CSV table of C-alpha atoms and ligand atoms in Angstrom, one decimal:
chain,number,residue,atom,x,y,z
A,1,UNK,CA,-29.2,-14.8,8.3
A,2,UNK,CA,-25.5,-15.5,7.6
A,3,UNK,CA,-22.9,-13.2,5.5
A,4,UNK,CA,-23.6,-15.7,2.8
A,5,UNK,CA,-26.6,-15.0,1.9
A,6,UNK,CA,-26.1,-10.7,1.6
A,7,UNK,CA,-24.7,-12.0,-1.7
A,8,UNK,CA,-21.3,-10.5,-0.8
A,9,UNK,CA,-18.6,-10.4,-3.2
A,10,UNK,CA,-16.0,-13.4,-2.7
A,11,UNK,CA,-12.9,-11.5,-1.6
A,12,UNK,CA,-14.9,-9.5,0.4
A,13,UNK,CA,-17.0,-12.1,2.2
A,14,UNK,CA,-13.4,-14.0,2.7
A,15,UNK,CA,-12.0,-11.2,4.7
A,16,UNK,CA,-15.0,-10.8,6.8
A,17,UNK,CA,-14.9,-14.7,7.4
A,18,UNK,CA,-11.0,-14.4,8.3
A,19,UNK,CA,-12.5,-11.7,10.8
A,20,UNK,CA,-14.6,-14.0,12.5
A,21,UNK,CA,-17.9,-12.5,11.5
A,22,UNK,CA,-20.8,-14.6,10.9
A,23,UNK,CA,-23.9,-13.7,11.6
A,24,UNK,CA,-24.3,-9.7,10.3
A,25,UNK,CA,-25.7,-7.2,13.0
A,26,UNK,CA,-29.3,-5.2,12.1
A,27,UNK,CA,-27.7,-2.8,10.6
A,28,UNK,CA,-26.2,-4.6,8.6
A,29,UNK,CA,-28.6,-6.7,7.3
A,30,UNK,CA,-30.9,-4.2,6.5
A,31,UNK,CA,-28.0,-1.7,5.0
A,32,UNK,CA,-25.6,-3.9,3.0
A,33,UNK,CA,-28.5,-4.8,0.4
A,34,UNK,CA,-29.6,-1.4,0.2
A,35,UNK,CA,-26.1,0.6,-0.7
A,36,UNK,CA,-25.2,-2.2,-2.8
A,37,UNK,CA,-28.4,-1.2,-5.1
A,38,UNK,CA,-27.0,2.2,-5.3
A,39,UNK,CA,-29.5,4.0,-2.8
A,40,UNK,CA,-29.2,6.8,-0.6
A,41,UNK,CA,-29.7,6.0,3.0
A,42,UNK,CA,-30.6,7.8,6.2
A,43,UNK,CA,-29.2,5.9,9.3
A,44,UNK,CA,-29.7,6.3,12.8
A,45,UNK,CA,-27.1,4.2,14.8
A,46,UNK,CA,-24.6,4.6,17.4
A,47,UNK,CA,-21.0,3.3,17.0
A,48,UNK,CA,-21.2,0.1,18.4
A,49,UNK,CA,-23.6,-1.4,16.1
A,50,UNK,CA,-21.4,-2.6,13.4
A,51,UNK,CA,-22.5,0.7,11.3
A,52,UNK,CA,-18.7,0.9,10.1
A,53,UNK,CA,-18.6,-2.7,8.1
A,54,UNK,CA,-22.6,-1.5,7.2
A,55,UNK,CA,-21.2,0.9,4.6
A,56,UNK,CA,-17.6,-0.6,4.0
A,57,UNK,CA,-18.6,-3.9,2.7
A,58,UNK,CA,-21.1,-2.6,-0.1
A,59,UNK,CA,-19.2,0.6,-0.9
A,60,UNK,CA,-16.1,-2.2,-1.3
A,61,UNK,CA,-18.1,-4.1,-3.5
A,62,UNK,CA,-19.2,-1.6,-5.7
A,63,UNK,CA,-15.8,0.0,-6.1
A,64,UNK,CA,-14.4,-4.0,-6.7
A,65,UNK,CA,-17.3,-4.8,-9.2
A,66,UNK,CA,-16.0,-0.8,-11.3
A,67,UNK,CA,-12.8,-1.1,-12.9
A,68,UNK,CA,-10.3,1.3,-10.9
A,69,UNK,CA,-10.6,4.5,-12.8
A,70,UNK,CA,-7.8,6.5,-12.9
A,71,UNK,CA,-8.0,10.8,-13.5
A,72,UNK,CA,-6.5,10.9,-16.9
A,73,UNK,CA,-8.7,8.2,-18.3
A,74,UNK,CA,-11.5,10.2,-16.8
A,75,UNK,CA,-10.6,13.7,-17.8
A,76,UNK,CA,-10.3,15.0,-14.3
A,77,UNK,CA,-7.5,17.1,-12.6
A,78,UNK,CA,-4.6,15.1,-12.3
A,79,UNK,CA,-2.5,15.8,-9.0
A,80,UNK,CA,0.2,18.1,-9.2
A,81,UNK,CA,3.4,16.5,-9.4
A,82,UNK,CA,5.1,15.8,-6.4
A,83,UNK,CA,7.4,18.5,-5.4
A,84,UNK,CA,9.9,18.1,-2.6
A,85,UNK,CA,10.9,20.2,0.6
A,86,UNK,CA,12.7,22.4,-1.4
A,87,UNK,CA,9.5,22.9,-3.6
A,88,UNK,CA,11.2,21.0,-7.0
A,89,UNK,CA,9.2,18.9,-8.7
A,90,UNK,CA,9.2,15.0,-9.3
A,91,UNK,CA,7.7,14.2,-12.5
A,92,UNK,CA,4.2,12.6,-12.3
A,93,UNK,CA,2.7,10.8,-9.6
A,94,UNK,CA,3.2,7.2,-9.9
A,95,UNK,CA,-0.3,6.1,-10.0
A,96,UNK,CA,-3.6,8.3,-10.4
A,97,UNK,CA,-6.3,6.7,-9.1
A,98,UNK,CA,-9.6,8.7,-8.8
A,99,UNK,CA,-11.0,9.2,-4.8
A,100,UNK,CA,-14.5,7.6,-5.3
A,101,UNK,CA,-15.5,7.2,-1.5
A,102,UNK,CA,-15.3,10.0,0.8
A,103,UNK,CA,-16.2,9.6,4.2
A,104,UNK,CA,-16.3,12.7,6.6
A,105,UNK,CA,-16.0,11.7,10.2
A,106,UNK,CA,-15.5,14.1,13.3
A,107,UNK,CA,-12.6,12.5,14.9
A,108,UNK,CA,-9.3,11.0,14.2
A,109,UNK,CA,-10.3,7.8,16.4
A,110,UNK,CA,-12.7,7.2,14.4
A,111,UNK,CA,-10.8,8.1,11.5
A,112,UNK,CA,-8.5,5.4,12.6
A,113,UNK,CA,-11.2,3.2,12.7
A,114,UNK,CA,-13.0,3.1,9.7
A,115,UNK,CA,-9.4,2.7,7.7
A,116,UNK,CA,-8.8,-0.1,10.2
A,117,UNK,CA,-11.8,-1.7,9.1
A,118,UNK,CA,-11.4,-1.1,5.1
A,119,UNK,CA,-8.1,-2.9,5.3
A,120,UNK,CA,-9.5,-5.6,7.1
A,121,UNK,CA,-12.4,-6.1,4.6
A,122,UNK,CA,-10.8,-4.6,1.7
A,123,UNK,CA,-7.6,-6.5,1.9
A,124,UNK,CA,-8.3,-9.1,-1.4
A,125,UNK,CA,-9.8,-6.6,-3.4
A,126,UNK,CA,-6.7,-4.5,-4.1
A,127,UNK,CA,-8.7,-1.0,-3.5
A,128,UNK,CA,-6.8,1.6,-1.8
A,129,UNK,CA,-7.6,3.4,1.1
A,130,UNK,CA,-5.9,6.2,3.6
A,131,UNK,CA,-7.0,8.4,6.6
A,132,UNK,CA,-6.7,11.8,6.9
A,133,UNK,CA,-7.0,14.4,10.4
A,134,UNK,CA,-5.4,17.3,11.3
A,135,UNK,CA,-2.8,17.9,14.6
A,136,UNK,CA,-0.3,16.1,12.4
A,137,UNK,CA,2.6,16.7,9.9
A,138,UNK,CA,0.4,16.6,6.2
A,139,UNK,CA,3.5,14.9,4.8
A,140,UNK,CA,2.8,11.2,5.6
A,141,UNK,CA,-0.8,11.8,4.5
A,142,UNK,CA,0.0,13.5,0.8
A,143,UNK,CA,2.5,11.1,0.2
A,144,UNK,CA,0.0,8.4,0.4
A,145,UNK,CA,-2.3,10.6,-1.7
A,146,UNK,CA,-0.1,10.8,-4.5
A,147,UNK,CA,0.5,7.1,-4.2
A,148,UNK,CA,-3.0,7.1,-5.8
A,149,UNK,CA,-6.3,6.5,-3.4
A,150,UNK,CA,-9.6,4.7,-4.3
A,151,UNK,CA,-11.3,5.2,-0.7
A,152,UNK,CA,-10.6,8.5,1.5
A,153,UNK,CA,-11.4,8.6,5.5
A,154,UNK,CA,-10.9,12.6,6.7
A,155,UNK,CA,-11.5,14.9,9.2
A,156,UNK,CA,-12.9,17.8,8.2
A,157,UNK,CA,-10.2,20.4,8.9
A,158,UNK,CA,-7.6,18.5,7.4
A,159,UNK,CA,-9.8,17.3,4.4
A,160,UNK,CA,-10.3,21.2,3.4
A,161,UNK,CA,-7.1,22.5,3.8
A,162,UNK,CA,-5.9,19.5,1.5
A,163,UNK,CA,-8.5,20.2,-1.0
A,164,UNK,CA,-7.7,23.7,-1.2
A,165,UNK,CA,-3.6,23.0,-1.8
A,166,UNK,CA,-5.2,20.9,-4.6
A,167,UNK,CA,-3.7,18.0,-3.1
A,168,UNK,CA,-7.2,16.2,-3.0
A,169,UNK,CA,-9.5,16.4,-5.9
A,170,UNK,CA,-13.3,15.0,-5.5
A,171,UNK,CA,-14.2,15.5,-9.2
A,172,UNK,CA,-14.4,11.5,-9.4
A,173,UNK,CA,-16.3,11.2,-6.1
A,174,UNK,CA,-19.4,8.6,-6.4
A,175,UNK,CA,-20.5,8.0,-2.9
A,176,UNK,CA,-20.1,10.2,0.0
A,177,UNK,CA,-20.2,8.6,3.6
A,178,UNK,CA,-21.1,11.4,6.1
A,179,UNK,CA,-20.6,9.6,9.7
A,180,UNK,CA,-21.6,10.7,13.0
A,181,UNK,CA,-23.3,13.8,11.9
A,182,UNK,CA,-24.8,14.7,15.5
A,183,UNK,CA,-21.2,14.8,16.9
A,184,UNK,CA,-20.1,17.1,13.8
A,185,UNK,CA,-22.5,20.0,15.1
A,186,UNK,CA,-21.4,19.4,18.3
A,187,UNK,CA,-18.1,19.6,17.3
A,188,UNK,CA,-18.8,22.9,15.2
A,189,UNK,CA,-17.9,21.2,12.4
A,190,UNK,CA,-21.3,22.1,10.5
A,191,UNK,CA,-20.1,25.0,8.5
A,192,UNK,CA,-17.0,22.8,7.2
A,193,UNK,CA,-19.5,20.3,6.0
A,194,UNK,CA,-21.6,23.5,4.2
A,195,UNK,CA,-18.8,24.8,2.9
A,196,UNK,CA,-17.1,21.4,1.3
A,197,UNK,CA,-20.7,19.9,0.0
A,198,UNK,CA,-20.6,22.4,-3.2
A,199,UNK,CA,-17.4,21.0,-4.1
A,200,UNK,CA,-19.0,17.4,-4.0
A,201,UNK,CA,-20.1,16.3,-7.6
A,202,UNK,CA,-24.1,16.7,-7.7
A,203,UNK,CA,-24.3,13.5,-8.7
A,204,UNK,CA,-23.2,10.8,-6.2
A,205,UNK,CA,-24.5,8.3,-3.6
A,206,UNK,CA,-24.9,10.1,-0.1
A,207,UNK,CA,-24.9,8.0,3.2
A,208,UNK,CA,-25.8,10.0,6.6
A,209,UNK,CA,-25.4,8.7,9.7
A,210,UNK,CA,-26.4,9.7,13.4
A,211,UNK,CA,-27.2,8.2,16.8
A,212,UNK,CA,-29.8,11.3,17.4
A,213,UNK,CA,-31.9,13.6,14.8
A,214,UNK,CA,-32.3,16.7,16.1
A,215,UNK,CA,-34.0,19.4,13.7
A,216,UNK,CA,-30.4,20.9,13.0
A,217,UNK,CA,-29.3,17.4,11.6
A,218,UNK,CA,-32.5,16.5,9.7
A,219,UNK,CA,-32.5,19.4,7.9
A,220,UNK,CA,-28.8,19.0,6.9
A,221,UNK,CA,-29.6,15.5,5.7
A,222,UNK,CA,-32.5,16.8,3.6
A,223,UNK,CA,-30.2,19.1,1.5
A,224,UNK,CA,-27.7,16.3,1.4
A,225,UNK,CA,-30.0,13.2,0.7
A,226,UNK,CA,-32.5,12.3,-2.3
A,227,UNK,CA,-35.0,9.8,-1.8
A,228,UNK,CA,-33.1,7.8,1.5
A,229,UNK,CA,-34.1,4.7,2.8
A,230,UNK,CA,-34.5,5.4,6.4
A,231,UNK,CA,-32.9,2.8,9.0
A,232,UNK,CA,-32.8,3.0,12.4
A,233,UNK,CA,-31.6,0.4,14.8
A,234,UNK,CA,-33.5,-0.5,17.4
A,235,UNK,CA,-33.5,1.7,20.6
A,236,UNK,CA,-32.4,-0.5,23.3
A,237,UNK,CA,-35.1,-1.1,26.0
A,238,UNK,CA,-33.7,-3.8,28.1
A,239,UNK,CA,-30.8,-3.2,30.4
A,240,UNK,CA,-27.8,-5.7,31.1
A,241,UNK,CA,-28.5,-8.0,34.1
A,242,UNK,CA,-25.1,-7.9,35.1
A,243,UNK,CA,-25.7,-4.1,36.3
A,244,UNK,CA,-26.8,-3.1,39.8
A,245,UNK,CA,-28.5,0.4,38.9
A,246,UNK,CA,-29.2,2.2,42.7
A,247,UNK,CA,-30.5,6.0,42.8
A,248,UNK,CA,-29.8,8.7,45.1
A,249,UNK,CA,-32.7,11.5,45.5
A,250,UNK,CA,-30.5,14.8,45.4
A,251,UNK,CA,-31.1,18.4,45.0
A,252,UNK,CA,-28.8,20.0,43.1
A,253,UNK,CA,-26.8,21.9,45.5
A,254,UNK,CA,-26.2,18.9,47.1
A,255,UNK,CA,-25.0,16.5,44.1
A,256,UNK,CA,-20.8,17.8,44.0
A,257,UNK,CA,-20.7,17.1,47.9
A,258,UNK,CA,-22.3,13.7,47.1
A,259,UNK,CA,-20.3,12.9,44.4
A,260,UNK,CA,-17.0,13.9,46.3
A,261,UNK,CA,-18.3,11.2,48.7
A,262,UNK,CA,-18.9,8.3,46.5
A,263,UNK,CA,-15.7,8.5,44.5
A,264,UNK,CA,-13.6,8.8,48.1
A,265,UNK,CA,-14.9,5.1,48.5
A,266,UNK,CA,-14.6,4.3,45.0
A,267,UNK,CA,-11.0,4.6,44.5
A,268,UNK,CA,-9.8,1.6,42.8
A,269,UNK,CA,-12.8,1.6,40.3
A,270,UNK,CA,-12.7,3.1,36.8
A,271,UNK,CA,-15.5,5.5,37.2
A,272,UNK,CA,-17.2,7.5,34.5
A,273,UNK,CA,-19.6,10.5,34.9
A,274,UNK,CA,-22.0,11.6,32.7
A,275,UNK,CA,-22.8,15.4,32.7
A,276,UNK,CA,-25.8,17.1,30.6
A,277,UNK,CA,-23.6,19.8,29.4
A,278,UNK,CA,-19.9,21.0,28.2
A,279,UNK,CA,-20.0,23.6,31.1
A,280,UNK,CA,-21.1,21.7,33.7
A,281,UNK,CA,-18.7,18.7,32.7
A,282,UNK,CA,-15.8,21.3,33.3
A,283,UNK,CA,-17.4,21.9,36.5
A,284,UNK,CA,-17.7,19.3,38.1
A,285,UNK,CA,-14.3,18.2,36.7
A,286,UNK,CA,-13.1,21.2,38.5
A,287,UNK,CA,-14.2,20.3,42.4
A,288,UNK,CA,-13.6,17.0,42.0
A,289,UNK,CA,-9.8,18.2,41.2
A,290,UNK,CA,-10.0,21.0,44.1
A,291,UNK,CA,-10.9,17.7,46.2
A,292,UNK,CA,-8.2,16.0,45.4
A,293,UNK,CA,-9.6,13.2,43.2
A,294,UNK,CA,-7.8,13.3,40.0
A,295,UNK,CA,-9.8,13.4,36.5
A,296,UNK,CA,-10.6,14.3,33.5
A,297,UNK,CA,-13.5,15.8,31.4
A,298,UNK,CA,-14.1,15.3,28.0
A,299,UNK,CA,-16.7,17.2,25.2
A,300,UNK,CA,-17.0,18.2,22.3
A,301,UNK,CA,-15.3,21.4,23.1
A,302,UNK,CA,-11.9,20.0,23.9
A,303,UNK,CA,-9.4,19.8,21.6
A,304,UNK,CA,-8.7,16.7,19.4
A,305,UNK,CA,-5.3,16.0,21.3
A,306,UNK,CA,-6.9,16.8,25.3
A,307,UNK,CA,-9.4,14.2,24.2
A,308,UNK,CA,-7.1,11.7,23.0
A,309,UNK,CA,-4.9,12.2,25.7
A,310,UNK,CA,-7.5,11.6,28.4
A,311,UNK,CA,-9.0,8.5,26.6
A,312,UNK,CA,-5.5,7.2,26.9
A,313,UNK,CA,-4.9,8.2,30.4
A,314,UNK,CA,-8.3,6.9,31.7
A,315,UNK,CA,-8.0,3.5,29.5
A,316,UNK,CA,-4.4,2.9,30.9
A,317,UNK,CA,-6.5,3.3,34.5
A,318,UNK,CA,-3.3,6.5,35.1
A,319,UNK,CA,-7.0,8.3,36.1
A,320,UNK,CA,-9.5,6.4,37.3
A,321,UNK,CA,-11.9,9.6,37.2
A,322,UNK,CA,-13.9,10.2,33.9
A,323,UNK,CA,-16.6,13.1,33.3
A,324,UNK,CA,-18.3,13.6,29.8
A,325,UNK,CA,-20.9,14.1,27.6
A,326,UNK,CA,-23.4,11.6,25.7
A,327,UNK,CA,-21.6,12.6,22.6
A,328,UNK,CA,-18.1,12.8,23.4
A,329,UNK,CA,-18.5,9.4,25.7
A,330,UNK,CA,-19.8,7.7,23.0
A,331,UNK,CA,-17.1,5.3,21.1
A,332,UNK,CA,-15.5,5.1,24.4
A,333,UNK,CA,-14.9,0.9,25.2
A,334,UNK,CA,-13.2,0.4,28.4
A,335,UNK,CA,-13.2,-3.2,29.5
A,336,UNK,CA,-12.8,-2.6,33.0
A,337,UNK,CA,-15.7,0.1,33.4
A,338,UNK,CA,-16.3,-0.5,36.9
A,339,UNK,CA,-19.0,2.4,37.8
A,340,UNK,CA,-21.2,4.8,35.5
A,341,UNK,CA,-22.5,7.8,37.7
A,342,UNK,CA,-25.4,9.7,36.4
A,343,UNK,CA,-24.8,12.7,37.4
A,344,UNK,CA,-27.3,14.2,35.6
A,345,UNK,CA,-30.0,12.5,33.7
A,346,UNK,CA,-30.2,12.4,30.3
A,347,UNK,CA,-32.0,14.2,27.9
A,348,UNK,CA,-33.7,10.9,25.8
A,349,UNK,CA,-34.6,7.9,28.0
A,350,UNK,CA,-33.1,5.4,25.5
A,351,UNK,CA,-29.5,6.9,26.5
A,352,UNK,CA,-29.8,5.7,30.1
A,353,UNK,CA,-29.6,2.2,29.0
A,354,UNK,CA,-26.6,3.2,26.3
A,355,UNK,CA,-25.0,5.0,29.6
A,356,UNK,CA,-25.3,2.0,32.3
A,357,UNK,CA,-24.6,-0.3,29.3
A,358,UNK,CA,-20.6,0.8,29.3
A,359,UNK,CA,-20.3,-1.0,32.6
A,360,UNK,CA,-20.7,-4.6,33.6
A,361,UNK,CA,-19.2,-5.8,30.1
A,362,UNK,CA,-19.1,-9.3,29.0
A,363,UNK,CA,-20.1,-10.6,32.1
A,364,UNK,CA,-18.2,-8.4,34.5
A,365,UNK,CA,-21.3,-6.9,37.1
A,366,UNK,CA,-20.7,-3.0,36.9
A,367,UNK,CA,-22.7,-0.4,39.0
A,368,UNK,CA,-24.7,2.3,37.9
A,369,UNK,CA,-25.2,5.0,40.3
A,370,UNK,CA,-28.1,8.4,39.2
A,371,UNK,CA,-28.3,11.3,41.0
A,372,UNK,CA,-32.0,12.4,40.8
A,373,UNK,CA,-33.2,15.5,41.6
A,374,UNK,CA,-36.6,17.3,41.8
A,375,UNK,CA,-36.4,18.1,38.3
A,376,UNK,CA,-35.4,14.8,37.0
A,377,UNK,CA,-38.2,12.9,38.7
A,378,UNK,CA,-40.7,12.8,35.0
A,379,UNK,CA,-37.4,11.6,33.5
A,380,UNK,CA,-37.0,8.9,36.1
A,381,UNK,CA,-40.0,7.6,35.7
A,382,UNK,CA,-40.2,7.1,32.1
A,383,UNK,CA,-36.7,5.3,32.4
A,384,UNK,CA,-38.2,3.3,34.9
A,385,UNK,CA,-41.0,2.6,32.7
A,386,UNK,CA,-38.6,2.0,29.8
A,387,UNK,CA,-36.3,-0.5,31.8
A,388,UNK,CA,-39.4,-2.4,33.4
A,389,UNK,CA,-37.9,-1.8,36.9
A,390,UNK,CA,-37.4,0.5,40.0
A,391,UNK,CA,-33.7,1.6,40.4
A,392,UNK,CA,-33.0,0.6,44.4
A,393,UNK,CA,-32.6,4.0,46.1
A,394,UNK,CA,-30.2,4.9,48.5
A,395,UNK,CA,-30.1,7.3,51.4
A,396,UNK,CA,-27.9,10.2,50.9
A,397,UNK,CA,-25.1,9.4,53.2
A,398,UNK,CA,-24.4,13.3,54.2
B,1,AMP,P1,-18.7,-0.6,14.4
B,1,AMP,O1,-20.4,0.2,15.3
B,1,AMP,O2,-18.9,-0.4,13.3
B,1,AMP,O3,-18.0,0.5,15.4
B,1,AMP,O4,-18.6,-1.6,15.3
B,1,AMP,C1,-18.1,-2.1,16.5
B,1,AMP,C2,-17.7,-2.9,16.7
B,1,AMP,O5,-18.3,-4.4,16.1
B,1,AMP,C3,-16.4,-3.4,15.6
B,1,AMP,O6,-15.0,-3.6,16.5
B,1,AMP,C4,-16.3,-4.4,14.9
B,1,AMP,O7,-15.1,-5.2,14.3
B,1,AMP,C5,-17.6,-5.2,15.5
B,1,AMP,N1,-18.4,-5.8,14.2
B,1,AMP,C6,-19.0,-5.7,13.1
B,1,AMP,N2,-19.8,-6.2,12.6
B,1,AMP,C7,-19.8,-7.2,13.5
B,1,AMP,C8,-20.0,-8.5,13.0
B,1,AMP,N3,-21.0,-8.6,12.1
B,1,AMP,N4,-19.8,-9.6,14.0
B,1,AMP,C9,-19.2,-9.6,15.1
B,1,AMP,N5,-18.8,-8.2,15.2
B,1,AMP,C10,-18.9,-7.7,14.5
């Protein structure tokens, strides 16, 4: 299938072609026609599958086909007159478009990535979009909002702040996207989402995306969706052939010592160490620091600033070792990742494939090491069944 067969409006198709995309990814093939018809979606997909374009393209198309809506025409509350630092009014905002699409996403990095996608695919539509997120001054963001916005990409905290200040009005909203719902839950945003939901118009299209579907996520989605179409991007079942996959049988008390000795031999590679829990990630990180191995830990309890810094240091090679939980590691796209260590086995079999797929990208050879204790044996069996091969066992050097 090609993009031409998806009936995408010409200005958007032209922009997609300019990006060099020819074939829609599986989630795009499934989601674009469904979203364009106005249906709700319950989507199970990770970042990296082309998910952003899967919702951005049809939403841009829907908005482009309607004429721009202005606040006064709709009888919605106009934005307050613009004020300077001393609180003096400066007349009416220039153009009062109505926010028709809201995309809620957990992190600033994701908000910026999504905003960049709307800039790319929407560049010939004349539609306006912006991203708002915390940790930075709000004035440049409110200035942008005052210019009139059709599509708003937001993290929960800043959105609620600006709604509270009367800077954001959602009464004209027709489409709502909740992105990375499981990560929202992990980062403690669930109460913010529950506060926000009653502020959205009941009659709207809702697109709900999550990489995993724990019970809490499924029940949240039930309150938000109307007769949704379920779209699931098939879980990976084959591991990248360029990744050498090895295994240490090691009991829990010896895992830390083994990790330190492995990392002391692999000083030139960028290494991603996976921990099952946030607490475990901090614990591993401290042990490594004590052993003189510079590292950073990222997980949902870390502040946005701390995560950004850790990621930047890891990407630039300043820090060679990153300890992460599965959810926090998602979206990390590092080309030179040489080694993935499964310090803990994941809870879900497919996650193993996602983890090791982070090394050995684009033809490079990568290595994945798995630490397996007695408790992990049955998960290991399931993983080997899924990938259809046995991991190469290395004897513990300790
Ligand atoms: P996402 O899952 O939205 O984060 O997208 C992952 C990456 O795939 C991004 O870098 C996109 O630019 C890229 N991408 C999205 N759709 C396509 C496509 N149809 N063909 C090639 N690359 C794509």
